[in-house]
Amino acid sequence: MTIWTPTDDGYVDLSSHDAFAGGAPHNTFARLRRDDPLHWTDYPDGQNFWSVTRYDDITRMNKNTEVFSSARGIRMEDQTYEEYLARRTFQETDPPDHSQVRMKLLKAFSKTTMAQYEDDIRALCAEILDAALAKGTFDATKEIARQLPMRMLGRVVGLPDADLPWLVEKGDALIANTDPDFTSHVLDKMDTDEFRMMPFNSPAGAELYIYAKELMEAKEKAGDTSGVLNMILQPARDGSVITETEFRNFFCLLVAAGNDTTRYSIAAGIQAMCHQPELLAQMQAGGAVWETAADEIIRWATPALYFRRTATQDVEMHGKTIREGDKLLYWFISANRDDSYFDDPFRVNLMRNPNRHLSFGQFGPHVCLGMWLARLEVTVLFQELAKRIKSIEPAGAHKFLRSNFVGGIKELPVRVEAA
């Protein structure tokens, strides 16, 4: 049984969120990789852009931050310079500014540090899975995938457990700001100018701003100097300190990215198990599969569908001229299905090795800080799930986010037989 069902005829509008509501338009990306790998894409709501779809092109360009800059935004939607300054995080900067912030956080999110959380993650997975599997039939995104990432991030960052459900809700409203199931302020359906200085142009950003300020005031009053949030407030090597706005934007980024990307990787992995029954048997056999399974599940999911860059000079590529100031979208979802690099990319191969997928934005300075935590969470979750079930199958149609920025299964009805 195939996992992937084509949802497009090869000619969808990549600027449309509706074009992704049935899943990524893989036929369109395959056509572009073959026929037009640097494609000029019309964008009715702003500046037109280049779509970059081949694996080799994206890996090469992602390294070249001098020519292809993050410092004018990372999303398709355009913004004024004033809005950019108000919303930016270190994601929207280039070295050396990016590197300066990154250095403060590398230790906190290193592989060694994350490994210390394995027991915590395993205990959380056991609690979450036991509650979900007892129901027999349930929404795996809601009952499993949505639960683990924020609860774990709360421990890493140092957030009160009682606040986590509210933070998940606000994180959803931020990063899924084009889906009416997650926000009443749908970006392309209404006037959101009132919130144009807030992350993701969302009122949830304003609420998270207030929360972050009150949280740090409470930590300061209690003398609590532990955790990632305190690290980001420390002076850099040159003595500079992060501004209040930059701190609040960073907090919003943690809440949104730390929650959604791992959630949708877990959901995609469970969906794959429903349609490729051999995956459960491979997981139950254990051994070497756990060295490679997480990366394959994350490749399959590719939660961040693209990131934007802006050209700082004219560049010739594929017989075309990218002009200074042109907007480019690196479609990671396309690169991760590029059959010139990945063998049989539309099947999940838990033993795929090597697997240099682009889901973490590799091959450049912006590689995801949270990748070690994400890998560990995915590995442990599926280890614990495989122990507890004899079978898993679909119990209804799954539904995708309405978003061309974050790709994910927002509803995943499944039926399980417990072991």
Tab-separated table of C-alpha atoms in Angstrom:
chain	number	residue	atom	x	y	z
A	1	MET	CA	0.000	0.000	0.000
A	2	THR	CA	1.332	3.411	-0.907
A	3	ILE	CA	1.572	6.203	1.655
A	4	TRP	CA	1.453	8.980	-0.873
A	5	THR	CA	-1.610	9.889	-2.901
A	6	PRO	CA	-1.087	12.668	-5.479
A	7	THR	CA	-3.215	15.725	-4.738
A	8	ASP	CA	-2.298	17.874	-7.740
A	9	ASP	CA	-1.889	17.651	-11.474
A	10	GLY	CA	1.542	19.248	-11.528
A	11	TYR	CA	0.436	22.867	-11.900
A	12	VAL	CA	-0.698	24.251	-8.539
A	13	ASP	CA	-0.103	27.783	-7.289
A	14	LEU	CA	2.676	27.477	-4.711
A	15	SER	CA	1.743	30.827	-3.197
A	16	SER	CA	-1.690	29.478	-2.223
A	17	HIS	CA	-2.210	27.928	1.195
A	18	ASP	CA	-5.195	26.048	-0.210
A	19	ALA	CA	-2.852	24.194	-2.591
A	20	PHE	CA	-1.299	22.506	0.460
A	21	ALA	CA	-4.495	21.711	2.356
A	22	GLY	CA	-4.475	18.175	0.941
A	23	GLY	CA	-0.761	17.705	1.561
A	24	ALA	CA	2.263	18.989	-0.317
A	25	PRO	CA	1.747	19.222	-4.118
A	26	HIS	CA	4.435	16.684	-4.962
A	27	ASN	CA	3.520	16.394	-8.648
A	28	THR	CA	4.148	20.114	-9.060
A	29	PHE	CA	7.506	19.892	-7.301
A	30	ALA	CA	8.515	16.866	-9.415
A	31	ARG	CA	7.675	18.776	-12.591
A	32	LEU	CA	9.658	21.807	-11.454
A	33	ARG	CA	12.688	19.728	-10.468
A	34	ARG	CA	12.641	18.130	-13.905
A	35	ASP	CA	11.739	21.063	-16.147
A	36	ASP	CA	12.206	24.352	-14.309
A	37	PRO	CA	14.326	24.046	-11.149
A	38	LEU	CA	14.595	27.828	-10.794
A	39	HIS	CA	10.987	28.823	-11.316
A	40	TRP	CA	9.666	32.388	-11.335
A	41	THR	CA	6.532	32.199	-9.210
A	42	ASP	CA	3.769	34.791	-9.291
A	43	TYR	CA	2.646	36.013	-5.870
A	44	PRO	CA	-0.547	38.076	-6.061
A	45	ASP	CA	-0.153	39.346	-2.484
A	46	GLY	CA	3.350	40.742	-2.845
A	47	GLN	CA	6.739	40.475	-4.526
A	48	ASN	CA	7.085	37.564	-6.953
A	49	PHE	CA	9.749	34.989	-6.086
A	50	TRP	CA	12.014	32.243	-7.365
A	51	SER	CA	11.166	28.667	-6.333
A	52	VAL	CA	14.281	26.528	-5.856
A	53	THR	CA	13.346	22.849	-5.838
A	54	ARG	CA	16.408	20.629	-6.427
A	55	TYR	CA	18.391	19.109	-3.576
A	56	ASP	CA	21.828	20.010	-4.962
A	57	ASP	CA	20.872	23.636	-5.630
A	58	ILE	CA	19.450	24.181	-2.159
A	59	THR	CA	22.377	22.578	-0.346
A	60	ARG	CA	24.831	24.741	-2.294
A	61	MET	CA	22.886	27.974	-1.892
A	62	ASN	CA	22.145	27.404	1.785
A	63	LYS	CA	25.871	27.697	2.535
A	64	ASN	CA	26.227	31.014	0.734
A	65	THR	CA	24.737	33.528	3.169
A	66	GLU	CA	26.687	36.422	1.638
A	67	VAL	CA	24.729	36.127	-1.611
A	68	PHE	CA	21.508	34.595	-0.294
A	69	SER	CA	20.569	36.419	2.884
A	70	SER	CA	18.130	35.647	5.701
A	71	ALA	CA	18.230	39.237	6.899
A	72	ARG	CA	15.078	40.318	5.056
A	73	GLY	CA	12.750	37.661	6.396
A	74	ILE	CA	12.323	33.899	6.065
A	75	ARG	CA	8.705	33.652	4.915
A	76	MET	CA	6.932	34.209	1.648
A	77	GLU	CA	4.903	37.120	2.999
A	78	ASP	CA	6.546	40.486	2.477
A	79	GLN	CA	7.126	42.982	5.259
A	80	THR	CA	8.390	46.514	5.598
A	81	TYR	CA	11.806	47.093	7.116
A	82	GLU	CA	10.059	48.449	10.209
A	83	GLU	CA	8.047	45.223	10.524
A	84	TYR	CA	11.168	43.128	9.968
A	85	LEU	CA	13.007	44.868	12.800
A	86	ALA	CA	10.025	44.451	15.122
A	87	ARG	CA	9.561	40.728	14.428
A	88	ARG	CA	12.995	39.304	13.724
A	89	THR	CA	14.710	36.556	15.653
A	90	PHE	CA	18.232	35.253	15.084
A	91	GLN	CA	16.713	33.132	12.309
A	92	GLU	CA	16.292	36.352	10.309
A	93	THR	CA	19.946	37.356	10.606
A	94	ASP	CA	23.171	36.345	8.872
A	95	PRO	CA	26.618	35.706	10.355
A	96	PRO	CA	28.220	37.199	12.366
A	97	ASP	CA	25.049	38.413	14.143
A	98	HIS	CA	23.422	35.006	13.814
A	99	SER	CA	26.503	33.214	15.084
A	100	GLN	CA	26.757	35.496	18.115
A	101	VAL	CA	23.319	34.533	19.391
A	102	ARG	CA	23.756	30.920	18.390
A	103	MET	CA	26.930	30.558	20.429
A	104	LYS	CA	24.998	31.424	23.602
A	105	LEU	CA	22.646	28.499	23.065
A	106	LEU	CA	24.784	25.755	21.539
A	107	LYS	CA	25.614	24.103	24.847
A	108	ALA	CA	22.007	24.140	26.052
A	109	PHE	CA	20.827	22.330	22.905
A	110	SER	CA	23.890	20.143	22.252
A	111	LYS	CA	23.642	16.393	21.672
A	112	THR	CA	25.290	15.735	25.029
A	113	THR	CA	22.922	17.997	26.939
A	114	MET	CA	19.833	16.636	25.210
A	115	ALA	CA	20.887	13.040	25.965
A	116	GLN	CA	20.493	13.850	29.652
A	117	TYR	CA	16.752	14.235	29.082
A	118	GLU	CA	16.210	10.736	27.684
A	119	ASP	CA	14.721	9.344	30.900
A	120	ASP	CA	12.365	12.320	31.180
A	121	ILE	CA	11.274	11.891	27.565
A	122	ARG	CA	10.724	8.164	28.035
A	123	ALA	CA	8.598	8.720	31.135
A	124	LEU	CA	6.509	11.331	29.337
A	125	CYS	CA	6.072	9.049	26.319
A	126	ALA	CA	4.916	6.193	28.545
A	127	GLU	CA	2.345	8.421	30.235
A	128	ILE	CA	1.061	9.889	26.967
A	129	LEU	CA	0.918	6.570	25.099
A	130	ASP	CA	-0.751	4.615	27.889
A	131	ALA	CA	-3.529	7.223	28.064
A	132	ALA	CA	-4.020	7.331	24.285
A	133	LEU	CA	-3.801	3.608	23.532
A	134	ALA	CA	-6.381	2.789	26.194
A	135	LYS	CA	-8.948	4.462	23.928
A	136	GLY	CA	-8.329	2.041	21.042
A	137	THR	CA	-9.485	4.542	18.420
A	138	PHE	CA	-8.339	8.145	18.655
A	139	ASP	CA	-6.780	11.144	16.897
A	140	ALA	CA	-3.046	10.411	17.043
A	141	THR	CA	-2.067	14.017	16.358
A	142	LYS	CA	-4.135	15.299	19.276
A	143	GLU	CA	-3.568	12.487	21.769
A	144	ILE	CA	0.096	11.681	21.060
A	145	ALA	CA	1.958	14.011	18.700
A	146	ARG	CA	0.605	17.233	20.207
A	147	GLN	CA	1.373	16.207	23.770
A	148	LEU	CA	5.070	15.378	23.882
A	149	PRO	CA	6.967	18.317	22.315
A	150	MET	CA	5.616	21.174	24.411
A	151	ARG	CA	5.670	19.198	27.646
A	152	MET	CA	9.305	18.363	26.996
A	153	LEU	CA	10.206	21.862	25.873
A	154	GLY	CA	8.653	23.129	29.090
A	155	ARG	CA	11.195	21.108	31.050
A	156	VAL	CA	14.142	22.158	28.910
A	157	VAL	CA	13.235	25.847	28.993
A	158	GLY	CA	11.858	25.935	32.525
A	159	LEU	CA	8.151	26.698	32.048
A	160	PRO	CA	5.408	25.905	34.569
A	161	ASP	CA	3.496	22.718	33.641
A	162	ALA	CA	0.193	24.485	34.267
A	163	ASP	CA	0.953	26.982	31.481
A	164	LEU	CA	1.802	24.452	28.784
A	165	PRO	CA	-1.703	23.828	27.305
A	166	TRP	CA	-2.153	27.583	26.849
A	167	LEU	CA	1.299	27.867	25.275
A	168	VAL	CA	0.516	25.046	22.837
A	169	GLU	CA	-2.664	26.869	21.822
A	170	LYS	CA	-0.774	30.124	21.239
A	171	GLY	CA	2.037	28.360	19.398
A	172	ASP	CA	-0.545	26.822	17.070
A	173	ALA	CA	-2.113	30.206	16.425
A	174	LEU	CA	1.314	31.645	15.579
A	175	ILE	CA	2.796	29.098	13.220
A	176	ALA	CA	-0.521	27.898	11.730
A	177	ASN	CA	-1.794	31.430	11.220
A	178	THR	CA	-3.294	30.510	7.848
A	179	ASP	CA	-5.531	27.709	9.139
A	180	PRO	CA	-8.961	28.663	10.522
A	181	ASP	CA	-8.892	25.594	12.786
A	182	PHE	CA	-6.076	27.223	14.779
A	183	THR	CA	-6.743	30.952	14.683
A	184	SER	CA	-9.593	33.384	14.182
A	185	HIS	CA	-7.081	35.792	12.587
A	186	VAL	CA	-6.343	33.941	9.333
A	187	LEU	CA	-3.466	35.733	7.623
A	188	ASP	CA	-4.752	35.725	4.051
A	189	LYS	CA	-8.460	35.975	4.878
A	190	MET	CA	-8.678	39.191	6.863
A	191	ASP	CA	-6.933	42.459	7.712
A	192	THR	CA	-4.292	41.709	10.354
A	193	ASP	CA	-2.465	45.058	10.113
A	194	GLU	CA	-3.246	45.713	13.770
A	195	PHE	CA	-0.695	43.012	14.623
A	196	ARG	CA	1.859	43.704	11.912
A	197	MET	CA	4.610	44.368	14.459
A	198	MET	CA	3.998	41.035	16.192
A	199	PRO	CA	5.532	37.654	15.295
A	200	PHE	CA	3.680	36.008	12.409
A	201	ASN	CA	1.384	39.069	12.230
A	202	SER	CA	-0.697	37.404	14.931
A	203	PRO	CA	-2.481	38.503	18.114
A	204	ALA	CA	-1.031	35.375	19.729
A	205	GLY	CA	2.367	37.061	19.417
A	206	ALA	CA	1.112	39.963	21.519
A	207	GLU	CA	-0.164	37.577	24.197
A	208	LEU	CA	3.114	35.665	24.246
A	209	TYR	CA	5.023	38.947	24.548
A	210	ILE	CA	3.167	39.697	27.779
A	211	TYR	CA	3.653	36.149	29.053
A	212	ALA	CA	7.412	36.189	28.405
A	213	LYS	CA	7.822	39.505	30.203
A	214	GLU	CA	5.886	38.346	33.258
A	215	LEU	CA	7.683	34.981	33.273
A	216	MET	CA	11.139	36.562	33.385
A	217	GLU	CA	10.069	39.057	36.034
A	218	ALA	CA	8.898	36.137	38.182
A	219	LYS	CA	12.141	34.235	37.584
A	220	GLU	CA	14.206	37.296	38.498
A	221	LYS	CA	12.200	37.827	41.668
A	222	ALA	CA	12.739	34.175	42.636
A	223	GLY	CA	16.460	34.348	41.831
A	224	ASP	CA	16.072	31.669	39.151
A	225	THR	CA	18.985	31.989	36.713
A	226	SER	CA	18.738	28.511	35.188
A	227	GLY	CA	17.690	27.461	31.722
A	228	VAL	CA	17.809	28.586	28.130
A	229	LEU	CA	15.930	31.836	28.660
A	230	ASN	CA	18.537	33.108	31.083
A	231	MET	CA	21.328	32.140	28.679
A	232	ILE	CA	19.904	34.275	25.903
A	233	LEU	CA	19.864	37.304	28.222
A	234	GLN	CA	23.570	37.122	28.993
A	235	PRO	CA	25.995	39.590	27.322
A	236	ALA	CA	27.723	38.455	24.138
A	237	ARG	CA	31.505	38.445	23.824
A	238	ASP	CA	31.468	42.068	22.679
A	239	GLY	CA	29.341	43.071	25.674
A	240	SER	CA	26.123	43.582	23.726
A	241	VAL	CA	22.862	42.300	25.179
A	242	ILE	CA	19.649	41.205	23.567
A	243	THR	CA	16.898	43.814	23.531
A	244	GLU	CA	13.518	43.258	25.155
A	245	THR	CA	11.862	42.931	21.749
A	246	GLU	CA	14.482	40.437	20.539
A	247	PHE	CA	14.016	38.373	23.699
A	248	ARG	CA	10.257	38.224	23.317
A	249	ASN	CA	10.586	37.276	19.643
A	250	PHE	CA	13.010	34.517	20.607
A	251	PHE	CA	10.513	33.233	23.169
A	252	CYS	CA	7.772	33.138	20.529
A	253	LEU	CA	10.117	31.212	18.242
A	254	LEU	CA	10.818	28.651	20.978
A	255	VAL	CA	7.121	28.135	21.639
A	256	ALA	CA	6.140	27.825	17.980
A	257	ALA	CA	9.082	25.941	16.461
A	258	GLY	CA	9.742	23.790	19.518
A	259	ASN	CA	6.176	22.572	19.503
A	260	ASP	CA	4.967	22.249	15.931
A	261	THR	CA	7.898	20.800	14.040
A	262	THR	CA	8.363	17.759	16.290
A	263	ARG	CA	4.598	17.284	16.564
A	264	TYR	CA	4.183	17.004	12.814
A	265	SER	CA	7.174	14.685	12.489
A	266	ILE	CA	5.588	12.321	15.010
A	267	ALA	CA	2.215	12.515	13.244
A	268	ALA	CA	3.834	11.776	9.869
A	269	GLY	CA	5.664	8.790	11.333
A	270	ILE	CA	2.459	7.341	12.772
A	271	GLN	CA	0.704	7.894	9.445
A	272	ALA	CA	3.527	6.022	7.700
A	273	MET	CA	3.116	3.095	10.111
A	274	CYS	CA	-0.565	2.910	9.185
A	275	HIS	CA	0.235	2.485	5.498
A	276	GLN	CA	3.504	0.531	5.643
A	277	PRO	CA	2.851	-2.300	8.144
A	278	GLU	CA	6.430	-3.519	7.867
A	279	LEU	CA	7.608	-0.420	9.751
A	280	LEU	CA	6.123	-1.647	13.033
A	281	ALA	CA	7.865	-4.994	12.675
A	282	GLN	CA	11.166	-3.264	11.955
A	283	MET	CA	10.772	-1.082	15.024
A	284	GLN	CA	9.886	-4.069	17.186
A	285	ALA	CA	12.993	-5.899	15.978
A	286	GLY	CA	15.041	-2.959	17.256
A	287	GLY	CA	18.807	-2.766	16.958
A	288	ALA	CA	20.370	-0.660	14.217
A	289	VAL	CA	17.021	0.712	13.047
A	290	TRP	CA	17.080	3.191	15.933
A	291	GLU	CA	20.268	4.762	14.593
A	292	THR	CA	18.461	5.856	11.434
A	293	ALA	CA	14.684	5.800	12.000
A	294	ALA	CA	14.275	9.296	13.440
A	295	ASP	CA	16.010	11.008	10.520
A	296	GLU	CA	13.901	9.101	8.013
A	297	ILE	CA	10.678	10.007	9.803
A	298	ILE	CA	11.763	13.643	9.940
A	299	ARG	CA	12.730	13.566	6.236
A	300	TRP	CA	9.339	12.127	5.433
A	301	ALA	CA	7.561	14.803	7.453
A	302	THR	CA	9.622	17.876	6.437
A	303	PRO	CA	7.548	20.132	8.733
A	304	ALA	CA	9.191	23.361	7.527
A	305	LEU	CA	8.221	23.264	3.859
A	306	TYR	CA	10.467	26.135	2.803
A	307	PHE	CA	12.591	29.030	4.002
A	308	ARG	CA	13.047	32.295	2.192
A	309	ARG	CA	16.292	34.024	1.243
A	310	THR	CA	16.921	37.355	-0.530
A	311	ALA	CA	19.638	37.867	-3.158
A	312	THR	CA	22.237	40.502	-2.273
A	313	GLN	CA	23.656	40.642	-5.819
A	314	ASP	CA	22.899	39.467	-9.342
A	315	VAL	CA	23.518	35.734	-9.855
A	316	GLU	CA	23.343	33.550	-12.967
A	317	MET	CA	21.740	30.143	-12.443
A	318	HIS	CA	20.124	27.619	-14.786
A	319	GLY	CA	20.389	30.128	-17.637
A	320	LYS	CA	18.471	32.777	-15.709
A	321	THR	CA	19.459	35.909	-13.813
A	322	ILE	CA	18.531	36.273	-10.167
A	323	ARG	CA	18.562	40.030	-9.530
A	324	GLU	CA	19.740	41.779	-6.383
A	325	GLY	CA	16.734	42.082	-4.079
A	326	ASP	CA	14.931	39.073	-5.575
A	327	LYS	CA	13.144	36.769	-3.161
A	328	LEU	CA	13.935	33.030	-3.300
A	329	LEU	CA	12.166	30.126	-1.609
A	330	TYR	CA	14.172	27.009	-0.789
A	331	TRP	CA	11.541	24.260	-0.952
A	332	PHE	CA	12.913	21.698	1.515
A	333	ILE	CA	9.835	19.516	0.974
A	334	SER	CA	10.841	19.185	-2.689
A	335	ALA	CA	14.522	18.559	-1.979
A	336	ASN	CA	13.607	15.788	0.453
A	337	ARG	CA	11.721	13.981	-2.337
A	338	ASP	CA	14.383	14.562	-5.019
A	339	ASP	CA	14.957	11.149	-6.611
A	340	SER	CA	18.295	12.274	-8.020
A	341	TYR	CA	19.541	12.117	-4.433
A	342	PHE	CA	17.122	9.888	-2.484
A	343	ASP	CA	16.370	6.366	-3.658
A	344	ASP	CA	12.602	5.675	-3.726
A	345	PRO	CA	11.846	8.918	-1.859
A	346	PHE	CA	8.095	8.311	-1.619
A	347	ARG	CA	8.505	5.353	0.690
A	348	VAL	CA	9.677	5.428	4.274
A	349	ASN	CA	12.879	3.424	4.638
A	350	LEU	CA	13.798	3.352	8.319
A	351	MET	CA	17.266	2.026	7.463
A	352	ARG	CA	18.045	4.798	4.962
A	353	ASN	CA	21.719	5.627	5.356
A	354	PRO	CA	23.184	8.059	4.569
A	355	ASN	CA	20.195	10.343	4.972
A	356	ARG	CA	21.333	13.942	4.596
A	357	HIS	CA	17.843	15.359	4.429
A	358	LEU	CA	17.139	19.080	4.686
A	359	SER	CA	14.412	19.110	7.334
A	360	PHE	CA	16.761	20.816	9.793
A	361	GLY	CA	18.048	23.342	7.260
A	362	GLN	CA	21.445	21.651	7.089
A	363	PHE	CA	24.431	22.777	5.031
A	364	GLY	CA	24.496	26.300	6.387
A	365	PRO	CA	24.697	28.370	9.566
A	366	HIS	CA	20.950	28.144	10.207
A	367	VAL	CA	20.839	24.431	10.976
A	368	CYS	CA	18.111	23.854	13.573
A	369	LEU	CA	19.263	24.301	17.164
A	370	GLY	CA	16.671	21.849	18.401
A	371	MET	CA	17.582	18.985	16.069
A	372	TRP	CA	19.114	16.787	18.765
A	373	LEU	CA	16.055	17.162	20.966
A	374	ALA	CA	13.772	16.442	18.015
A	375	ARG	CA	15.723	13.309	17.026
A	376	LEU	CA	15.664	12.025	20.599
A	377	GLU	CA	11.950	12.692	21.051
A	378	VAL	CA	11.069	10.951	17.793
A	379	THR	CA	13.300	7.967	18.562
A	380	VAL	CA	12.003	7.422	22.092
A	381	LEU	CA	8.347	7.992	21.155
A	382	PHE	CA	8.437	5.311	18.452
A	383	GLN	CA	10.434	2.917	20.630
A	384	GLU	CA	7.754	3.146	23.304
A	385	LEU	CA	4.889	2.981	20.794
A	386	ALA	CA	6.294	-0.147	19.115
A	387	LYS	CA	6.473	-1.900	22.497
A	388	ARG	CA	2.825	-1.284	23.201
A	389	ILE	CA	0.933	-2.250	20.037
A	390	LYS	CA	0.329	-5.250	17.792
A	391	SER	CA	-1.082	-3.213	14.911
A	392	ILE	CA	-2.111	0.267	13.861
A	393	GLU	CA	-4.372	1.314	10.997
A	394	PRO	CA	-6.275	4.363	9.761
A	395	ALA	CA	-9.678	4.970	11.374
A	396	GLY	CA	-10.714	7.748	9.011
A	397	ALA	CA	-9.284	10.352	6.665
A	398	HIS	CA	-6.360	12.419	7.872
A	399	LYS	CA	-6.335	16.182	7.404
A	400	PHE	CA	-3.439	18.528	6.695
A	401	LEU	CA	-2.765	22.061	7.827
A	402	ARG	CA	-3.840	24.811	5.459
A	403	SER	CA	-0.337	26.232	5.133
A	404	ASN	CA	2.425	26.437	2.554
A	405	PHE	CA	4.973	27.181	5.307
A	406	VAL	CA	4.435	24.434	7.882
A	407	GLY	CA	3.326	21.063	6.591
A	408	GLY	CA	1.635	18.708	8.984
A	409	ILE	CA	-1.197	16.312	9.634
A	410	LYS	CA	-3.539	18.124	12.003
A	411	GLU	CA	-6.016	15.243	12.354
A	412	LEU	CA	-4.977	11.572	12.220
A	413	PRO	CA	-7.688	9.105	13.259
A	414	VAL	CA	-6.129	5.689	14.029
A	415	ARG	CA	-7.177	2.366	15.461
A	416	VAL	CA	-4.679	0.318	17.459
A	417	GLU	CA	-4.526	-3.159	18.883
A	418	ALA	CA	-2.596	-3.109	22.130
A	419	ALA	CA	0.155	-5.639	22.722
